[in-house]
Amino acid sequence: MEVPQFGNRFFTEKLNDRANQLLPEAVKALNEIKEQVCVGCEWTGWYDYPQRKGFELVKSIKEFKENLDVFYDLIVVVGIGGSYLGTRAVADALTHEHAGALGKTMIVYAGHHVSETGMVEIMDLLAEKQPIINVISKSGTTTEPSVAFRVIRQYMEKRFGKKEATKRIIATTDEEKGALKQLSDEMGYKTFVVPSDIGGRYSVLTPVGLLPLALLDVDIAELMNGADDVFKTLQNCNEDHPVLRYAASRNAAFEADKRVEILSFAEPKLRHLVEWWKQLFGESEGKQHKGLLPSSLAFTTDLHSLGQYVQDGCRNLIETFLMFEDATSVGDRNVERRLRIPVTGDNSDELQYLEGRFIDEINQAAMLGSEVAHFDGGVPCMEIKMKKLNERSIGQLFAFFETACGISGAILGVNPYDQPGVEAYKKNLFALLNKPGFESLGEELKKRL
Ligand code: PA5
C-alpha cells in the first residue's frame, strides 16, 4: 500500500536529532487520539472515519446522486473555511481548469468572502446555467455563507418556483441546531449532517466534501480508500511512521525558533489542497502565541516573486516539499495526455537542449534544484512524497495531514480542535454592522476608528 512518504535529508542534523527525541511524544499523542483521551477528544471523530462511517456514507451519497431528478451543469458550493476548502482542494486538483468553457459540469464557490462584485459575477453565471446549490455550514449561522445563500435562494425561487428550487437546493449542516437547519426544515430541503464530533477543517471526508464532489463525478470511494490506507498503517505503527516524523519535525523546528512553514508544490492544481492545509494547521495550532505560520510557494510561479525571500530573507523559515512523481494529465482523468518540448531543429530560442523532453521534467528539476538551493541558503527542508495525483492519493493526504496536525498540536501544547481566535473578528463585524446585542462594543469601536 502506497502512503505518503516522508523525507528529511535536507532538514539539518540538529533538527533531525531533536525530531527523533520528540518521537515518543508523537507516539503518545497518537495513542491519545486513538483512545479518545487527548485534549479536545470530543472532536476526533475524523480519526479512522472511513471504517467507522465513511464507507457507508459513500454508498448513501452515491444512491442519493443516482436518484436525483434534476439536470444540472453547475454546482454552487456555498460555504467558508472548512465548509468549502476540502471540496475545492479535490475539485481543483482533479478536474479540468477550463471545464465550463469546454461544456463540462462546472463547480463554483460562494459565501467564502463578502465581495459584492464576486456575488454579482456568480449571479451572472447562475443565469446562464442549470444550477444545483449545496449550502454548507456546520453552525448554520456563519455570516458570509448566510448572506450569499439568501441572495442565491431568492434567485432560485424566482427563476424555478419554490417547488423546483427546493429540489435544486441541498443543505449540509448540524443535525439539530442552527438557522440553516431550521430554514431547511421549513423549506423541505434535502439535508446532510455534519457529524457533531468533527470540526469544519477536519470534515472534508464527511458529507461536507463528499456530496459536492460526488455531484461533480469525483470517485469519492477512492478518496475514502485513500484515507483508509493511512489510518490502517497507523493502527500498529512504530516511531518511524511518516505522520509521526512530520509532526515531530515541525515541532523541532518551532523549538529552534523557526516561525513559518512553507508548503511548496509544483502543480498549480494543488493550490487549494495547500489552502486547505493552511487552514488545517493555522487554525489548529495558532494559539497562545505559538505555532508555525503556514505559508506556501507555488512553483515555479512564486520562485519569481517570493523565491528571493526564501533564498535570502529572514532565516525563520522551514519548507516542506509536496512532491508527486507524476502529477500530469489529471484534467481528464483516465486519459494519459503528455506534452513534450517540440523538436524544431533550430536553437534560436536556446531550448534545443530540452527538445523531446516532457514539460513536467522541467517542473521536477525546478523543485529539486530549489530544495537544494534553499537548504544551502539556510532553510531546513522536508519532503512529503507521493506517486500519482488522483483521488486515492488525495484521500491519503487528507488523513496524513489531519493526523499529523492533531499530533503536532498536542506536542505544541494547544488544543488543535478549537478556534477561539476567530470569534474576535466576528464580534467586531457584528458590532460595526449594528447587530442587536452588540451596541456597546459598536460604540467603543466607532470611537477608535
Ligand atoms: O474549521 C472550522 O471550524 C472553521 O473554519 C469553519 O469551517 C468555518 O468557520 C465555517 O463554519 P460553518 O461551517 O459553521 O459555517
Coordinates of C-alpha atoms and ligand atoms in Angstrom, one line a residue:
M1 CA 0.0 0.0 0.0
E2 CA 1.4 3.4 -1.0
V3 CA 1.1 6.1 1.6
P4 CA 2.8 9.5 1.7
Q5 CA 6.5 9.1 2.4
F6 CA 8.5 11.5 4.5
G7 CA 12.0 12.7 3.7
N8 CA 14.4 14.7 5.9
R9 CA 17.7 14.6 4.0
F10 CA 17.8 18.4 3.9
F11 CA 16.4 19.1 7.3
T12 CA 19.7 19.6 9.1
E13 CA 21.3 17.0 11.5
K14 CA 20.4 19.1 14.6
L15 CA 16.7 19.4 13.8
N16 CA 16.6 15.7 12.8
D17 CA 18.2 14.7 16.2
R18 CA 15.7 16.8 18.1
A19 CA 12.8 15.5 16.0
N20 CA 13.9 11.9 16.9
Q21 CA 13.8 12.9 20.6
L22 CA 10.3 14.1 20.1
L23 CA 9.0 10.9 18.5
P24 CA 8.0 9.2 21.8
E25 CA 5.8 12.3 22.5
A26 CA 4.3 12.0 19.0
V27 CA 3.5 8.3 19.6
K28 CA 1.9 9.2 22.9
A29 CA -0.2 11.9 21.2
L30 CA -1.3 9.5 18.5
N31 CA -2.3 6.9 21.1
E32 CA -4.3 9.6 23.0
I33 CA -6.2 10.4 19.8
K34 CA -6.9 6.7 19.2
E35 CA -8.1 6.2 22.8
Q36 CA -10.0 9.5 22.8
V37 CA -8.3 10.9 25.8
C38 CA -6.5 13.8 24.2
V39 CA -7.3 17.5 24.7
G40 CA -10.3 18.2 22.5
C41 CA -11.0 14.4 22.2
E42 CA -14.7 15.2 21.6
W43 CA -13.6 16.5 18.2
T44 CA -11.7 13.5 17.0
G45 CA -14.4 11.8 15.0
W46 CA -12.3 12.2 11.9
Y47 CA -9.9 9.6 13.1
D48 CA -10.5 6.2 11.4
Y49 CA -13.7 7.7 10.0
P50 CA -13.6 5.6 6.8
Q51 CA -14.1 2.3 8.7
R52 CA -16.5 3.7 11.3
K53 CA -18.8 5.6 9.0
G54 CA -17.1 6.8 5.8
F55 CA -17.7 3.8 3.5
E56 CA -21.4 3.6 4.5
L57 CA -21.7 7.3 3.8
V58 CA -20.2 6.9 0.3
K59 CA -22.9 4.4 -0.5
S60 CA -25.7 6.6 0.6
I61 CA -24.4 9.6 -1.2
K62 CA -24.0 7.7 -4.4
E63 CA -27.5 6.4 -4.0
F64 CA -28.8 10.0 -3.5
K65 CA -27.0 11.1 -6.6
E66 CA -28.4 8.3 -8.7
N67 CA -31.9 9.2 -7.7
L68 CA -31.6 13.0 -8.1
D69 CA -34.2 14.0 -10.7
V70 CA -32.8 17.4 -11.7
F71 CA -30.5 18.2 -14.6
Y72 CA -27.6 20.4 -13.6
D73 CA -24.4 21.7 -15.3
L74 CA -23.3 24.0 -12.5
I75 CA -22.7 23.1 -8.8
V76 CA -22.6 26.0 -6.5
V77 CA -21.0 25.3 -3.1
V78 CA -21.9 28.0 -0.6
G79 CA -19.6 27.8 2.5
I80 CA -16.5 29.2 4.1
G81 CA -13.3 27.7 5.7
G82 CA -13.7 24.0 6.4
S83 CA -17.1 24.0 4.7
Y84 CA -15.6 24.6 1.2
L85 CA -11.8 24.3 1.2
G86 CA -11.7 20.5 1.1
T87 CA -14.1 20.3 -1.8
R88 CA -12.2 22.9 -3.7
A89 CA -8.9 21.2 -2.9
V90 CA -10.1 18.0 -4.7
A91 CA -12.1 19.6 -7.4
D92 CA -9.2 21.9 -8.5
A93 CA -6.7 19.0 -8.3
L94 CA -8.7 16.5 -10.4
T95 CA -10.9 18.4 -12.8
H96 CA -10.2 20.4 -15.9
E97 CA -9.4 24.1 -15.2
H98 CA -11.5 25.2 -18.1
A99 CA -14.4 22.8 -17.6
G100 CA -17.0 25.4 -18.1
A101 CA -15.6 26.7 -21.4
L102 CA -15.3 23.1 -22.6
G103 CA -19.0 22.5 -21.9
K104 CA -18.5 20.2 -18.9
T105 CA -20.1 20.4 -15.5
M106 CA -18.6 23.3 -13.5
I107 CA -18.2 23.8 -9.8
V108 CA -18.0 27.3 -8.3
Y109 CA -17.9 28.7 -4.8
A110 CA -19.8 31.4 -3.0
G111 CA -20.0 32.6 0.6
H112 CA -16.3 32.3 1.2
H113 CA -16.0 36.1 1.1
V114 CA -18.2 39.1 1.1
S115 CA -17.2 40.6 -2.2
E116 CA -20.3 42.2 -3.8
T117 CA -18.7 42.0 -7.2
G118 CA -17.9 38.3 -6.6
M119 CA -21.5 37.7 -5.8
V120 CA -22.7 39.7 -8.9
E121 CA -20.5 37.5 -11.1
I122 CA -21.8 34.3 -9.5
M123 CA -25.3 35.5 -10.3
D124 CA -24.3 36.2 -13.9
L125 CA -23.1 32.6 -14.2
L126 CA -26.2 31.2 -12.5
A127 CA -28.4 32.9 -15.1
E128 CA -26.6 31.0 -17.9
K129 CA -26.7 27.6 -16.3
Q130 CA -28.8 24.9 -14.8
P131 CA -27.6 25.2 -11.2
I132 CA -27.7 22.9 -8.2
I133 CA -26.8 24.5 -4.9
N134 CA -25.1 22.9 -1.9
V135 CA -25.2 25.3 1.1
I136 CA -22.8 24.1 3.8
S137 CA -22.5 25.4 7.3
K138 CA -21.9 23.3 10.4
S139 CA -23.1 26.1 12.8
G140 CA -25.7 27.3 10.3
T141 CA -25.1 30.9 11.3
T142 CA -21.9 32.0 9.7
T143 CA -22.4 35.5 8.2
E144 CA -20.6 35.0 4.8
P145 CA -22.4 31.9 3.6
S146 CA -25.7 33.1 5.1
V147 CA -25.6 36.3 3.1
A148 CA -24.6 34.5 -0.1
F149 CA -27.3 31.9 0.4
R150 CA -30.0 34.5 1.0
V151 CA -29.2 36.1 -2.4
I152 CA -29.0 32.7 -4.3
R153 CA -32.1 31.3 -2.6
Q154 CA -34.2 34.4 -3.7
Y155 CA -32.9 34.0 -7.2
M156 CA -33.6 30.2 -7.4
E157 CA -37.2 30.7 -6.1
K158 CA -37.9 33.5 -8.6
R159 CA -36.4 31.5 -11.5
F160 CA -37.6 28.0 -10.8
G161 CA -40.5 28.5 -8.4
K162 CA -40.4 27.2 -4.9
K163 CA -41.0 23.5 -5.7
E164 CA -38.3 23.2 -8.3
A165 CA -35.9 25.4 -6.2
T166 CA -36.4 23.1 -3.3
K167 CA -35.2 20.2 -5.4
R168 CA -32.1 22.1 -6.5
I169 CA -31.0 23.1 -3.0
I170 CA -29.3 20.7 -0.7
A171 CA -28.2 21.8 2.8
T172 CA -25.3 20.3 4.8
T173 CA -25.5 21.3 8.4
D174 CA -25.8 20.3 12.1
E175 CA -28.3 17.5 12.9
E176 CA -30.4 19.7 15.2
K177 CA -29.3 23.3 15.7
G178 CA -28.7 26.5 13.8
A179 CA -30.6 28.8 11.5
L180 CA -29.7 26.8 8.4
K181 CA -31.2 23.6 9.9
Q182 CA -34.4 25.5 10.8
L183 CA -34.7 27.0 7.4
S184 CA -34.1 23.7 5.6
D185 CA -36.8 22.0 7.7
E186 CA -39.2 24.8 6.9
M187 CA -38.4 24.8 3.2
G188 CA -38.2 21.0 2.9
Y189 CA -34.6 20.9 1.6
K190 CA -32.8 17.6 1.5
T191 CA -30.2 17.8 4.3
F192 CA -27.0 16.1 5.1
V193 CA -25.5 16.1 8.5
V194 CA -22.1 17.4 9.6
P195 CA -21.1 15.0 12.4
S196 CA -21.1 16.6 15.8
D197 CA -17.6 15.2 16.7
I198 CA -15.8 16.6 13.6
G199 CA -14.8 20.3 13.3
G200 CA -15.0 22.1 10.0
R201 CA -11.4 21.9 8.9
Y202 CA -11.3 18.1 9.6
S203 CA -14.6 17.5 7.8
V204 CA -13.7 17.0 4.1
L205 CA -14.5 13.3 4.1
T206 CA -17.9 13.8 5.6
P207 CA -21.0 15.0 3.6
V208 CA -19.3 18.4 3.7
G209 CA -16.9 17.4 0.9
L210 CA -18.3 14.1 -0.3
L211 CA -21.6 15.4 -1.5
P212 CA -20.5 18.2 -3.8
L213 CA -17.6 16.0 -5.1
A214 CA -20.0 13.2 -5.9
L215 CA -22.2 15.7 -7.8
L216 CA -19.1 16.5 -9.8
D217 CA -18.5 12.8 -10.5
V218 CA -15.3 12.6 -8.4
D219 CA -14.7 9.0 -7.3
I220 CA -15.5 9.5 -3.6
A221 CA -15.0 5.8 -2.8
E222 CA -11.4 6.2 -3.8
L223 CA -11.0 9.3 -1.7
M224 CA -12.2 7.2 1.3
N225 CA -10.0 4.3 0.3
G226 CA -7.0 6.7 0.4
A227 CA -7.8 7.9 3.8
D228 CA -8.4 4.4 5.0
D229 CA -4.9 3.3 3.6
V230 CA -3.3 5.8 6.0
F231 CA -5.4 5.0 9.1
K232 CA -4.7 1.3 8.6
T233 CA -0.9 2.0 8.6
L234 CA -1.4 3.9 11.9
Q235 CA -3.1 1.1 13.7
N236 CA 0.0 -0.7 14.9
C237 CA 2.8 1.7 13.7
N238 CA 6.2 2.3 15.2
E239 CA 8.0 5.6 15.7
D240 CA 9.2 5.5 12.1
H241 CA 5.7 6.3 10.6
P242 CA 5.9 9.3 8.2
V243 CA 2.9 11.0 10.0
L244 CA 4.8 10.9 13.4
R245 CA 8.1 12.0 11.8
Y246 CA 6.5 15.0 10.1
A247 CA 4.6 16.1 13.3
A248 CA 7.8 15.7 15.4
S249 CA 10.0 17.5 12.8
R250 CA 7.7 20.6 12.7
N251 CA 7.8 20.9 16.5
A252 CA 11.6 20.5 16.5
A253 CA 11.7 23.5 14.1
F254 CA 9.4 25.6 16.2
E255 CA 11.6 24.9 19.3
A256 CA 14.6 26.1 17.2
D257 CA 12.8 29.5 16.6
K258 CA 11.5 28.7 13.2
R259 CA 8.2 30.5 12.7
V260 CA 7.0 29.9 9.2
E261 CA 6.4 26.6 7.4
I262 CA 6.2 26.9 3.6
L263 CA 4.4 24.1 1.7
S264 CA 5.9 24.1 -1.8
F265 CA 4.2 22.5 -4.7
A266 CA 4.9 22.2 -8.4
E267 CA 1.5 21.5 -9.9
P268 CA -0.8 24.6 -9.9
K269 CA -3.8 22.4 -9.5
L270 CA -2.7 21.7 -5.9
R271 CA -3.2 25.4 -4.9
H272 CA -6.4 24.7 -2.9
L273 CA -5.1 21.5 -1.4
V274 CA -2.4 23.7 0.0
E275 CA -5.0 26.3 1.1
W276 CA -6.8 23.5 2.9
W277 CA -3.5 22.6 4.6
K278 CA -3.0 26.2 5.6
Q279 CA -6.4 26.4 7.3
L280 CA -5.9 23.0 9.0
F281 CA -2.6 23.9 10.6
G282 CA -3.2 27.6 11.0
E283 CA -6.5 27.3 12.8
S284 CA -5.4 24.3 14.7
E285 CA -2.0 25.5 16.0
G286 CA -2.0 29.3 16.0
K287 CA -2.9 29.6 19.7
Q288 CA -1.3 31.0 22.9
H289 CA 1.2 33.0 20.7
K290 CA 2.6 29.7 19.4
G291 CA 2.6 27.7 16.2
L292 CA 4.3 27.8 12.8
L293 CA 2.6 30.2 10.3
P294 CA 1.5 28.0 7.3
S295 CA 2.5 29.6 4.1
S296 CA 3.1 28.3 0.5
L297 CA 5.2 28.6 -2.7
A298 CA 3.6 27.7 -6.0
F299 CA 6.3 26.5 -8.3
T300 CA 7.7 27.9 -10.5
T301 CA 5.5 31.0 -10.4
D302 CA 6.5 32.1 -6.9
L303 CA 10.2 31.5 -7.5
H304 CA 10.0 34.7 -9.5
S305 CA 8.4 36.6 -6.6
L306 CA 8.8 35.1 -3.1
G307 CA 11.8 32.9 -4.2
Q308 CA 14.2 35.7 -3.4
Y309 CA 12.9 36.0 0.2
V310 CA 13.0 32.2 0.8
Q311 CA 16.6 32.1 -0.5
D312 CA 17.9 35.1 1.3
G313 CA 15.5 36.7 3.7
C314 CA 14.9 36.1 7.5
R315 CA 16.0 32.6 8.4
N316 CA 13.0 31.7 10.5
L317 CA 11.6 29.5 7.7
I318 CA 11.2 25.8 7.1
E319 CA 10.0 24.4 3.8
T320 CA 8.1 21.3 3.1
F321 CA 8.0 20.0 -0.5
L322 CA 4.8 18.3 -1.5
M323 CA 6.2 16.1 -4.3
F324 CA 4.3 13.9 -6.8
E325 CA 6.3 11.5 -9.0
D326 CA 3.5 12.0 -11.6
A327 CA 1.0 14.9 -11.3
T328 CA 0.3 15.1 -15.0
S329 CA -2.9 14.6 -17.0
V330 CA -5.3 15.0 -14.1
G331 CA -7.6 17.3 -16.0
D332 CA -9.1 14.5 -18.0
R333 CA -8.9 11.5 -15.7
N334 CA -8.1 8.1 -17.1
V335 CA -6.7 9.7 -20.2
E336 CA -3.0 9.9 -20.4
R337 CA -2.0 13.1 -22.1
R338 CA 1.5 14.3 -22.1
L339 CA 3.3 17.2 -23.8
R340 CA 6.9 17.3 -25.0
I341 CA 9.0 20.2 -25.9
P342 CA 8.8 20.4 -29.7
V343 CA 11.7 19.2 -31.8
T344 CA 12.3 22.0 -34.3
G345 CA 15.9 21.6 -35.3
D346 CA 16.5 25.3 -34.6
N347 CA 18.2 26.7 -31.5
S348 CA 17.3 30.4 -31.9
D349 CA 15.3 30.3 -28.6
E350 CA 18.2 28.4 -26.9
L351 CA 16.0 25.5 -26.0
Q352 CA 17.5 22.8 -28.2
Y353 CA 18.9 21.0 -25.1
L354 CA 15.3 20.4 -23.9
E355 CA 13.9 19.1 -27.2
G356 CA 11.8 16.0 -27.0
R357 CA 11.6 16.0 -23.2
F358 CA 8.3 16.2 -21.2
I359 CA 7.4 19.7 -19.8
D360 CA 7.0 18.1 -16.4
E361 CA 10.7 17.2 -16.4
I362 CA 11.4 20.9 -16.0
N363 CA 8.9 21.2 -13.2
Q364 CA 10.5 18.3 -11.3
A365 CA 14.0 19.7 -11.8
A366 CA 12.9 23.1 -10.6
M367 CA 11.6 21.6 -7.4
L368 CA 14.7 19.5 -6.6
G369 CA 17.0 22.3 -7.6
S370 CA 15.2 24.8 -5.4
E371 CA 15.2 22.4 -2.5
V372 CA 19.0 22.1 -2.6
A373 CA 19.3 25.9 -3.1
H374 CA 17.0 26.8 -0.3
F375 CA 18.7 24.3 2.1
D376 CA 22.1 25.8 1.1
G377 CA 20.6 29.2 1.8
G378 CA 19.7 28.1 5.4
V379 CA 16.2 26.9 5.1
P380 CA 15.7 23.4 6.5
C381 CA 13.6 21.3 4.1
M382 CA 11.3 18.3 4.5
E383 CA 9.7 16.2 1.7
I384 CA 6.3 14.6 1.5
K385 CA 6.4 12.3 -1.4
M386 CA 3.5 10.7 -3.4
K387 CA 3.4 8.7 -6.5
K388 CA 0.4 9.7 -8.7
L389 CA -2.0 12.6 -8.2
N390 CA -5.5 11.0 -8.1
E391 CA -8.5 10.5 -5.7
R392 CA -6.6 7.8 -3.7
S393 CA -3.5 9.9 -3.1
I394 CA -5.5 13.0 -2.1
G395 CA -7.6 10.9 0.3
Q396 CA -4.3 9.7 1.8
L397 CA -3.0 13.2 2.1
F398 CA -6.2 14.3 4.0
A399 CA -5.7 11.5 6.6
F400 CA -1.9 12.1 6.7
F401 CA -2.2 15.8 7.4
E402 CA -5.2 15.6 9.8
T403 CA -3.5 13.1 11.9
A404 CA -0.2 14.9 11.8
C405 CA -2.0 18.1 12.8
G406 CA -3.7 16.5 15.8
I407 CA -0.3 15.1 16.9
S408 CA 1.7 18.2 16.2
G409 CA -0.8 20.5 18.1
A410 CA -0.7 18.1 21.1
I411 CA 3.2 18.2 21.2
L412 CA 2.9 22.0 20.9
G413 CA 0.6 22.1 23.9
V414 CA -2.5 23.6 22.3
N415 CA -6.0 22.2 21.6
P416 CA -5.9 21.6 17.8
Y417 CA -9.7 21.3 17.5
D418 CA -11.0 24.7 18.7
Q419 CA -10.7 28.2 17.1
P420 CA -11.4 30.7 19.8
G421 CA -9.4 33.4 18.0
V422 CA -11.9 33.5 15.1
E423 CA -14.5 35.0 17.4
A424 CA -12.7 38.4 17.9
Y425 CA -13.2 39.5 14.3
K426 CA -16.8 38.2 14.3
K427 CA -17.8 40.3 17.3
N428 CA -16.3 43.4 15.8
L429 CA -18.0 42.7 12.5
F430 CA -21.4 42.4 14.2
A431 CA -20.8 45.5 16.3
L432 CA -19.9 47.6 13.2
L433 CA -23.0 46.4 11.4
N434 CA -25.2 47.3 14.4
K435 CA -26.3 43.7 15.0
P436 CA -28.7 43.8 18.0
G437 CA -26.9 42.8 21.2
F438 CA -23.5 44.3 20.1
E439 CA -24.4 48.0 20.7
S440 CA -21.8 48.9 23.4
L441 CA -19.0 47.2 21.5
G442 CA -20.1 49.1 18.4
E443 CA -19.9 52.4 20.3
E444 CA -16.4 51.6 21.6
L445 CA -15.1 50.6 18.2
K446 CA -16.6 53.7 16.4
K447 CA -14.6 55.9 18.9
R448 CA -11.4 54.1 18.0
L449 CA -11.9 54.1 14.2
Ligands
PA5_1 O1 -12.6 24.7 10.8 C1 -13.6 25.4 11.2 O2 -14.3 25.0 12.2 C2 -13.9 26.7 10.5 O3 -13.0 27.1 9.6 C3 -15.3 26.6 9.9 O4 -15.3 25.5 8.9 C4 -15.8 27.9 9.2 O5 -15.7 28.9 10.2 C5 -17.2 27.7 8.7 O6 -18.1 27.4 9.8 P1 -19.5 26.9 9.5 O7 -19.4 25.6 8.8 O8 -20.1 26.8 10.9 O9 -20.2 27.9 8.7

